[in-house]
Tab-separated table of N, CA and C in Angstrom:
chain	number	residue	atom	x	y	z
A	1	UNK	N	78.571	-45.454	-14.149
A	1	UNK	CA	79.786	-45.184	-14.835
A	1	UNK	C	79.836	-43.614	-14.878
A	2	UNK	N	80.758	-42.959	-14.559
A	2	UNK	CA	80.965	-41.472	-15.059
A	2	UNK	C	80.978	-41.024	-16.342
A	3	UNK	N	80.528	-39.908	-16.535
A	3	UNK	CA	80.796	-39.223	-17.757
A	3	UNK	C	81.993	-39.437	-18.428
A	4	UNK	N	82.893	-39.000	-17.467
A	4	UNK	CA	84.495	-39.017	-17.705
A	4	UNK	C	84.818	-40.333	-18.282
A	5	UNK	N	84.448	-41.423	-17.716
A	5	UNK	CA	84.842	-42.719	-18.320
A	5	UNK	C	84.297	-42.964	-19.479
A	6	UNK	N	83.048	-42.976	-19.450
A	6	UNK	CA	82.201	-43.007	-20.806
A	6	UNK	C	82.936	-42.330	-22.017
A	7	UNK	N	83.154	-41.171	-21.641
A	7	UNK	CA	83.956	-40.413	-22.795
A	7	UNK	C	85.258	-40.647	-23.213
A	8	UNK	N	85.960	-41.185	-22.255
A	8	UNK	CA	87.475	-41.831	-22.187
A	8	UNK	C	87.529	-43.169	-23.123
A	9	UNK	N	86.310	-44.021	-22.927
A	9	UNK	CA	86.235	-45.271	-23.599
A	9	UNK	C	85.783	-45.200	-24.869
A	10	UNK	N	85.015	-44.144	-25.011
A	10	UNK	CA	84.369	-43.779	-26.557
A	10	UNK	C	85.571	-43.297	-27.148
A	11	UNK	N	86.327	-42.200	-27.013
A	11	UNK	CA	87.189	-41.282	-27.735
A	11	UNK	C	88.438	-42.423	-27.912
A	12	UNK	N	88.989	-42.890	-26.711
A	12	UNK	CA	90.099	-43.608	-26.837
A	12	UNK	C	90.058	-44.746	-27.235
A	13	UNK	N	88.989	-45.443	-27.146
A	13	UNK	CA	88.799	-46.872	-27.786
A	13	UNK	C	88.639	-46.899	-29.197
A	14	UNK	N	88.011	-45.975	-29.702
A	14	UNK	CA	87.973	-45.635	-31.112
A	14	UNK	C	89.352	-45.442	-31.794
A	15	UNK	N	90.081	-44.513	-31.190
A	15	UNK	CA	91.444	-44.161	-31.519
A	15	UNK	C	92.357	-45.703	-31.523
A	16	UNK	N	92.168	-46.282	-30.373
A	16	UNK	CA	92.941	-47.599	-30.321
A	16	UNK	C	92.585	-48.572	-31.228
A	17	UNK	N	91.348	-48.874	-31.703
A	17	UNK	CA	91.080	-49.756	-32.669
A	17	UNK	C	91.238	-49.224	-34.191
A	18	UNK	N	91.340	-48.306	-34.420
A	18	UNK	CA	91.764	-47.588	-35.803
A	18	UNK	C	93.315	-47.493	-35.852
A	19	UNK	N	93.977	-47.579	-34.789
A	19	UNK	CA	95.374	-47.634	-34.744
A	19	UNK	C	95.767	-49.167	-35.019
A	20	UNK	N	95.248	-50.092	-34.299
A	20	UNK	CA	95.209	-51.503	-34.668
A	20	UNK	C	94.969	-51.948	-36.026
A	21	UNK	N	93.874	-51.398	-36.562
A	21	UNK	CA	93.393	-51.577	-38.053
A	21	UNK	C	94.485	-51.264	-39.008
A	22	UNK	N	94.872	-49.950	-38.649
A	22	UNK	CA	95.806	-49.059	-39.739
A	22	UNK	C	96.944	-49.896	-39.565
A	23	UNK	N	97.722	-50.174	-38.421
A	23	UNK	CA	98.854	-51.035	-38.564
A	23	UNK	C	99.011	-52.452	-38.979
A	24	UNK	N	97.707	-53.095	-38.998
A	24	UNK	CA	97.506	-54.399	-39.525
A	24	UNK	C	97.657	-54.186	-40.994
A	25	UNK	N	96.929	-53.156	-41.554
A	25	UNK	CA	96.851	-53.041	-42.996
A	25	UNK	C	98.217	-52.594	-43.490
A	26	UNK	N	98.924	-51.709	-42.568
A	26	UNK	CA	100.196	-51.296	-42.969
A	26	UNK	C	101.305	-52.362	-43.133
A	27	UNK	N	101.096	-53.421	-42.452
A	27	UNK	CA	102.000	-54.658	-42.375
A	27	UNK	C	101.790	-55.717	-43.423
A	28	UNK	N	100.689	-55.354	-44.123
A	28	UNK	CA	100.268	-56.449	-45.018
A	28	UNK	C	101.404	-56.726	-46.104
A	29	UNK	N	102.218	-55.907	-46.212
A	29	UNK	CA	103.029	-55.995	-47.223
A	29	UNK	C	104.140	-56.897	-46.905
A	30	UNK	N	104.332	-57.101	-45.376
A	30	UNK	CA	105.478	-57.909	-45.036
A	30	UNK	C	104.787	-59.395	-44.610
A	31	UNK	N	103.744	-59.169	-43.809
A	31	UNK	CA	103.153	-60.556	-43.287
A	31	UNK	C	101.562	-60.675	-43.964
A	32	UNK	N	101.243	-62.076	-44.133
A	32	UNK	CA	99.790	-62.098	-44.581
A	32	UNK	C	98.969	-61.759	-43.340
A	33	UNK	N	97.637	-61.249	-43.538
A	33	UNK	CA	96.742	-61.076	-42.645
A	33	UNK	C	96.543	-62.192	-41.584
A	34	UNK	N	96.237	-63.616	-42.043
A	34	UNK	CA	95.986	-64.483	-41.013
A	34	UNK	C	97.400	-64.613	-40.059
A	35	UNK	N	98.314	-64.476	-40.551
A	35	UNK	CA	99.557	-64.730	-40.008
A	35	UNK	C	99.667	-63.514	-38.703
A	36	UNK	N	99.265	-62.477	-38.899
A	36	UNK	CA	99.287	-61.340	-38.288
A	36	UNK	C	98.443	-61.567	-37.013
A	37	UNK	N	97.249	-61.857	-37.504
A	37	UNK	CA	96.016	-61.905	-36.150
A	37	UNK	C	96.303	-63.156	-35.537
A	38	UNK	N	96.942	-63.990	-35.908
A	38	UNK	CA	97.321	-65.342	-34.927
A	38	UNK	C	98.587	-65.103	-34.282
A	39	UNK	N	99.289	-64.077	-34.243
A	39	UNK	CA	100.287	-63.984	-33.564
A	39	UNK	C	100.040	-63.248	-32.167
A	40	UNK	N	101.036	-63.506	-31.101
A	40	UNK	CA	100.892	-63.089	-29.919
A	40	UNK	C	101.166	-61.419	-29.814
A	41	UNK	N	102.151	-61.076	-30.616
A	41	UNK	CA	102.401	-59.690	-30.936
A	41	UNK	C	101.198	-58.710	-31.396
A	42	UNK	N	100.246	-59.408	-32.081
A	42	UNK	CA	99.225	-58.626	-32.489
A	42	UNK	C	98.164	-58.227	-31.465
A	43	UNK	N	98.005	-59.332	-30.630
A	43	UNK	CA	97.031	-58.983	-29.379
A	43	UNK	C	97.660	-57.981	-28.367
A	44	UNK	N	99.008	-58.080	-28.223
A	44	UNK	CA	99.755	-57.409	-27.298
A	44	UNK	C	99.763	-56.130	-27.528
A	45	UNK	N	99.919	-55.801	-28.978
A	45	UNK	CA	99.915	-54.368	-29.545
A	45	UNK	C	98.367	-53.888	-29.481
A	46	UNK	N	97.610	-54.800	-29.723
A	46	UNK	CA	96.001	-54.248	-29.504
A	46	UNK	C	95.788	-53.938	-28.183
A	47	UNK	N	96.277	-54.562	-27.410
A	47	UNK	CA	95.777	-54.050	-25.791
A	47	UNK	C	96.708	-52.680	-25.470
A	48	UNK	N	97.993	-52.589	-25.907
A	48	UNK	CA	98.467	-51.484	-25.832
A	48	UNK	C	97.993	-50.198	-26.463
A	49	UNK	N	97.725	-50.385	-27.625
A	49	UNK	CA	96.939	-49.337	-28.085
A	49	UNK	C	95.842	-48.684	-27.651
A	50	UNK	N	94.755	-49.651	-27.359
A	50	UNK	CA	93.715	-49.617	-26.658
A	50	UNK	C	93.721	-48.853	-25.367
A	51	UNK	N	94.726	-49.533	-24.579
A	51	UNK	CA	94.851	-48.784	-23.119
A	51	UNK	C	95.412	-47.435	-23.306
A	52	UNK	N	96.349	-47.285	-23.967
A	52	UNK	CA	96.876	-45.815	-24.154
A	52	UNK	C	96.040	-44.947	-24.782
A	53	UNK	N	95.077	-45.299	-25.838
A	53	UNK	CA	93.897	-44.491	-26.238
A	53	UNK	C	93.050	-44.115	-24.947
A	54	UNK	N	92.714	-45.112	-24.033
A	54	UNK	CA	91.579	-44.855	-23.305
A	54	UNK	C	92.136	-44.114	-22.200
A	55	UNK	N	93.429	-44.452	-21.720
A	55	UNK	CA	93.716	-43.711	-20.455
A	55	UNK	C	94.591	-42.575	-20.641
A	56	UNK	N	95.188	-42.524	-21.781
A	56	UNK	CA	96.155	-41.254	-22.252
A	56	UNK	C	95.466	-40.214	-22.980
A	57	UNK	N	95.043	-40.604	-24.340
A	57	UNK	CA	94.528	-39.647	-25.232
A	57	UNK	C	92.922	-39.433	-24.780
A	58	UNK	N	92.261	-40.413	-24.015
A	58	UNK	CA	90.976	-40.033	-23.673
A	58	UNK	C	90.850	-39.152	-22.314
A	59	UNK	N	91.944	-39.195	-21.713
A	59	UNK	CA	92.022	-38.444	-20.428
A	59	UNK	C	92.318	-36.990	-20.697
A	60	UNK	N	93.201	-36.901	-21.850
A	60	UNK	CA	93.644	-35.389	-22.155
A	60	UNK	C	92.681	-34.800	-22.912
A	61	UNK	N	92.022	-35.648	-23.755
A	61	UNK	CA	90.777	-35.115	-24.442
A	61	UNK	C	89.748	-34.550	-23.488
A	62	UNK	N	89.401	-35.428	-22.490
A	62	UNK	CA	88.435	-35.004	-21.403
A	62	UNK	C	88.845	-33.602	-20.772
A	63	UNK	N	90.132	-33.494	-20.333
A	63	UNK	CA	90.568	-32.253	-19.679
A	63	UNK	C	90.383	-31.269	-20.612
A	64	UNK	N	90.734	-31.266	-21.961
A	64	UNK	CA	90.661	-30.306	-22.789
A	64	UNK	C	89.080	-29.823	-22.997
A	65	UNK	N	88.128	-30.963	-23.132
A	65	UNK	CA	86.651	-30.577	-23.400
A	65	UNK	C	86.370	-29.863	-21.841
A	66	UNK	N	86.649	-30.256	-20.725
A	66	UNK	CA	86.498	-29.427	-19.641
A	66	UNK	C	86.897	-27.946	-19.757
A	67	UNK	N	88.102	-27.902	-20.057
A	67	UNK	CA	88.653	-26.523	-20.235
A	67	UNK	C	87.902	-25.764	-21.104
A	68	UNK	N	87.441	-26.192	-22.246
A	68	UNK	CA	86.893	-25.572	-23.288
A	68	UNK	C	85.313	-24.967	-22.766
A	69	UNK	N	84.726	-25.865	-21.879
A	69	UNK	CA	83.687	-25.317	-21.274
A	69	UNK	C	83.566	-24.433	-20.295
A	70	UNK	N	84.505	-24.217	-19.662
A	70	UNK	CA	84.878	-23.346	-18.741
A	70	UNK	C	85.489	-21.907	-19.151
């Protein structure tokens, strides 16, 4: 696996997981925790956040890091 993909998965994956946890905790006032994690919407949102983190945020962070190196 290339260094770029390792970097993108590491930075984007962490951001995606953080957002899933943050949004779950934010919605605790409206829905109980167990109800949230058993819904289809939770898993769909988790996949979207992680994918956006890896492919979007990770890519732009990689490009910025390469730009700063040169």
